[in-house]
PDB file of C-alpha atoms in Angstrom:
ATOM      1  CA  MET L 605     -15.907-104.018  49.424  1.00  0.00           C
ATOM      2  CA  TYR L 606     -17.605-103.433  46.107  1.00  0.00           C
ATOM      3  CA  VAL L 607     -20.335-100.774  45.803  1.00  0.00           C
ATOM      4  CA  GLY L 608     -20.723-100.727  49.586  1.00  0.00           C
ATOM      5  CA  LYS L 609     -21.030-104.494  50.043  1.00  0.00           C
ATOM      6  CA  LEU L 610     -18.465-106.704  51.732  1.00  0.00           C
ATOM      7  CA  VAL L 611     -17.415-109.333  49.178  1.00  0.00           C
ATOM      8  CA  GLU L 612     -14.673-111.227  51.003  1.00  0.00           C
ATOM      9  CA  LEU L 613     -13.504-111.775  54.549  1.00  0.00           C
ATOM     10  CA  ALA L 614     -10.296-113.674  55.284  1.00  0.00           C
ATOM     11  CA  GLU L 615      -7.103-113.712  57.276  1.00  0.00           C
ATOM     12  CA  THR L 616      -4.548-111.392  55.638  1.00  0.00           C
ATOM     13  CA  GLU L 617      -2.135-114.045  54.397  1.00  0.00           C
ATOM     14  CA  GLU L 618      -4.966-116.271  53.114  1.00  0.00           C
ATOM     15  CA  LEU L 619      -6.524-113.327  51.264  1.00  0.00           C
ATOM     16  CA  TYR L 620      -3.297-112.485  49.437  1.00  0.00           C
ATOM     17  CA  VAL L 621      -2.367-116.091  48.648  1.00  0.00           C
ATOM     18  CA  ASN L 622      -5.811-117.460  47.774  1.00  0.00           C
ATOM     19  CA  PRO L 623      -8.474-114.801  47.051  1.00  0.00           C
ATOM     20  CA  LYS L 624     -11.961-116.349  46.867  1.00  0.00           C
ATOM     21  CA  HIS L 625     -14.037-113.580  45.277  1.00  0.00           C
ATOM     22  CA  PRO L 626     -13.398-112.480  41.674  1.00  0.00           C
ATOM     23  CA  TYR L 627     -13.312-108.793  42.697  1.00  0.00           C
ATOM     24  CA  THR L 628     -10.589-109.485  45.280  1.00  0.00           C
ATOM     25  CA  GLU L 629      -8.701-111.449  42.629  1.00  0.00           C
ATOM     26  CA  ALA L 630      -8.919-108.461  40.241  1.00  0.00           C
ATOM     27  CA  LEU L 631      -7.818-105.970  42.912  1.00  0.00           C
ATOM     28  CA  LEU L 632      -4.795-108.038  43.869  1.00  0.00           C
ATOM     29  CA  SER L 633      -3.805-108.471  40.229  1.00  0.00           C
ATOM     30  CA  ALA L 634      -3.510-104.679  39.985  1.00  0.00           C
ATOM     31  CA  VAL L 635      -0.943-104.389  42.794  1.00  0.00           C
ATOM     32  CA  PRO L 636       2.507-103.598  41.338  1.00  0.00           C
ATOM     33  CA  LYS L 637       5.073-106.335  41.918  1.00  0.00           C
ATOM     34  CA  PRO L 638       8.569-105.319  43.085  1.00  0.00           C
ATOM     35  CA  ASP L 639      10.079-107.862  40.687  1.00  0.00           C
ATOM     36  CA  PRO L 640       7.636-108.942  37.935  1.00  0.00           C
ATOM     37  CA  ARG L 641       9.826-111.956  37.133  1.00  0.00           C
ATOM     38  CA  LEU L 642       8.838-113.419  40.501  1.00  0.00           C
ATOM     39  CA  SER L 643       5.101-112.893  39.987  1.00  0.00           C
ATOM     40  CA  SER L 644       3.007-116.056  40.053  1.00  0.00           C
ATOM     41  CA  ARG L 645      -0.247-114.277  39.176  1.00  0.00           C
ATOM     42  CA  GLY L 646       0.677-113.266  35.635  1.00  0.00           C
ATOM     43  CA  GLN L 647      -0.984-110.306  33.939  1.00  0.00           C
ATOM     44  CA  GLY L 648      -3.402-108.002  35.700  1.00  0.00           C
ATOM     45  CA  ILE L 649      -7.123-108.568  35.267  1.00  0.00           C
ATOM     46  CA  ILE L 650      -8.823-105.869  33.208  1.00  0.00           C
ATOM     47  CA  LEU L 651     -12.426-105.437  34.332  1.00  0.00           C
ATOM     48  CA  GLU L 652     -14.961-104.670  31.613  1.00  0.00           C
ATOM     49  CA  GLY L 653     -17.941-102.361  32.083  1.00  0.00           C
ATOM     50  CA  ASP L 654     -18.696 -99.689  34.638  1.00  0.00           C
ATOM     51  CA  VAL L 655     -18.877 -99.752  38.427  1.00  0.00           C
ATOM     52  CA  ALA L 656     -22.475-100.280  39.551  1.00  0.00           C
ATOM     53  CA  ASP L 657     -24.464 -97.230  40.661  1.00  0.00           C
ATOM     54  CA  PRO L 658     -25.035 -97.658  44.423  1.00  0.00           C
ATOM     55  CA  SER L 659     -28.404 -95.904  44.145  1.00  0.00           C
ATOM     56  CA  ARG L 660     -29.506 -98.404  41.442  1.00  0.00           C
ATOM     57  CA  PRO L 661     -27.414-101.548  41.912  1.00  0.00           C
ATOM     58  CA  PRO L 662     -27.904-104.558  39.634  1.00  0.00           C
ATOM     59  CA  SER L 663     -29.915-107.520  40.876  1.00  0.00           C
ATOM     60  CA  GLY L 664     -28.036-110.290  42.621  1.00  0.00           C
ATOM     61  CA  CYS L 665     -24.318-109.870  43.137  1.00  0.00           C
ATOM     62  CA  TYR L 666     -23.393-106.254  42.451  1.00  0.00           C
ATOM     63  CA  PHE L 667     -20.193-107.419  40.729  1.00  0.00           C
ATOM     64  CA  HIS L 668     -21.795-109.886  38.282  1.00  0.00           C
ATOM     65  CA  PRO L 669     -21.998-107.486  35.288  1.00  0.00           C
ATOM     66  CA  ARG L 670     -18.196-107.094  35.404  1.00  0.00           C
ATOM     67  CA  CYS L 671     -17.246-110.599  36.513  1.00  0.00           C
ATOM     68  CA  ARG L 672     -15.460-112.920  34.117  1.00  0.00           C
ATOM     69  CA  TYR L 673     -16.805-115.961  35.994  1.00  0.00           C
ATOM     70  CA  THR L 674     -20.443-114.898  36.230  1.00  0.00           C
ATOM     71  CA  GLN L 675     -23.121-117.586  36.351  1.00  0.00           C
ATOM     72  CA  GLU L 676     -26.893-117.304  36.088  1.00  0.00           C
ATOM     73  CA  ARG L 677     -27.314-117.517  39.873  1.00  0.00           C
ATOM     74  CA  CYS L 678     -25.119-114.437  40.305  1.00  0.00           C
ATOM     75  CA  SER L 679     -27.721-112.193  38.660  1.00  0.00           C
ATOM     76  CA  ARG L 680     -30.634-113.654  40.625  1.00  0.00           C
ATOM     77  CA  LYS L 681     -29.490-113.751  44.227  1.00  0.00           C
ATOM     78  CA  LEU L 682     -27.158-111.676  46.407  1.00  0.00           C
ATOM     79  CA  LEU L 683     -24.926-114.314  47.978  1.00  0.00           C
ATOM     80  CA  PRO L 684     -23.149-113.857  51.320  1.00  0.00           C
ATOM     81  CA  CYS L 685     -19.606-112.520  51.181  1.00  0.00           C
ATOM     82  CA  ALA L 686     -16.854-114.973  50.335  1.00  0.00           C
ATOM     83  CA  THR L 687     -14.981-116.132  53.404  1.00  0.00           C
ATOM     84  CA  SER L 688     -12.039-118.395  54.009  1.00  0.00           C
ATOM     85  CA  GLY L 689     -10.905-120.318  57.000  1.00  0.00           C
ATOM     86  CA  PRO L 690     -11.350-123.716  58.614  1.00  0.00           C
ATOM     87  CA  GLY L 691     -14.846-125.068  57.951  1.00  0.00           C
ATOM     88  CA  ILE L 692     -16.029-121.967  56.070  1.00  0.00           C
ATOM     89  CA  SER L 693     -17.353-122.288  52.550  1.00  0.00           C
ATOM     90  CA  SER L 694     -17.323-119.604  49.900  1.00  0.00           C
ATOM     91  CA  PRO L 695     -20.460-119.157  47.751  1.00  0.00           C
ATOM     92  CA  ALA L 696     -18.872-116.648  45.361  1.00  0.00           C
ATOM     93  CA  THR L 697     -15.592-117.896  43.996  1.00  0.00           C
ATOM     94  CA  SER L 698     -13.399-117.832  40.980  1.00  0.00           C
ATOM     95  CA  PRO L 699     -12.952-121.209  39.257  1.00  0.00           C
ATOM     96  CA  ASN L 700      -9.384-121.376  40.562  1.00  0.00           C
ATOM     97  CA  ASN L 701     -10.658-121.895  44.109  1.00  0.00           C
TER      98      ASN L 701
END
């Protein structure tokens, strides 16, 4: 969840291995690794800007002002949450997915 909105829904293993939403990707990058030498994700993602005010959220995706992958459509329309699973598409994704 980001500012009270569900951003991604997935099976646990799929979420950790292949996050679809940029906010999920950023959250998982912040989790300490027991042995950093074994980390495949590299450095943590540092989010720029401030968390949106829930009483005055930005237009479109609430995360778009802080997202490193933002596109014009992100500021215009609130897309459904990112989901993963057989036959399910993900409208909000990082370019790695």
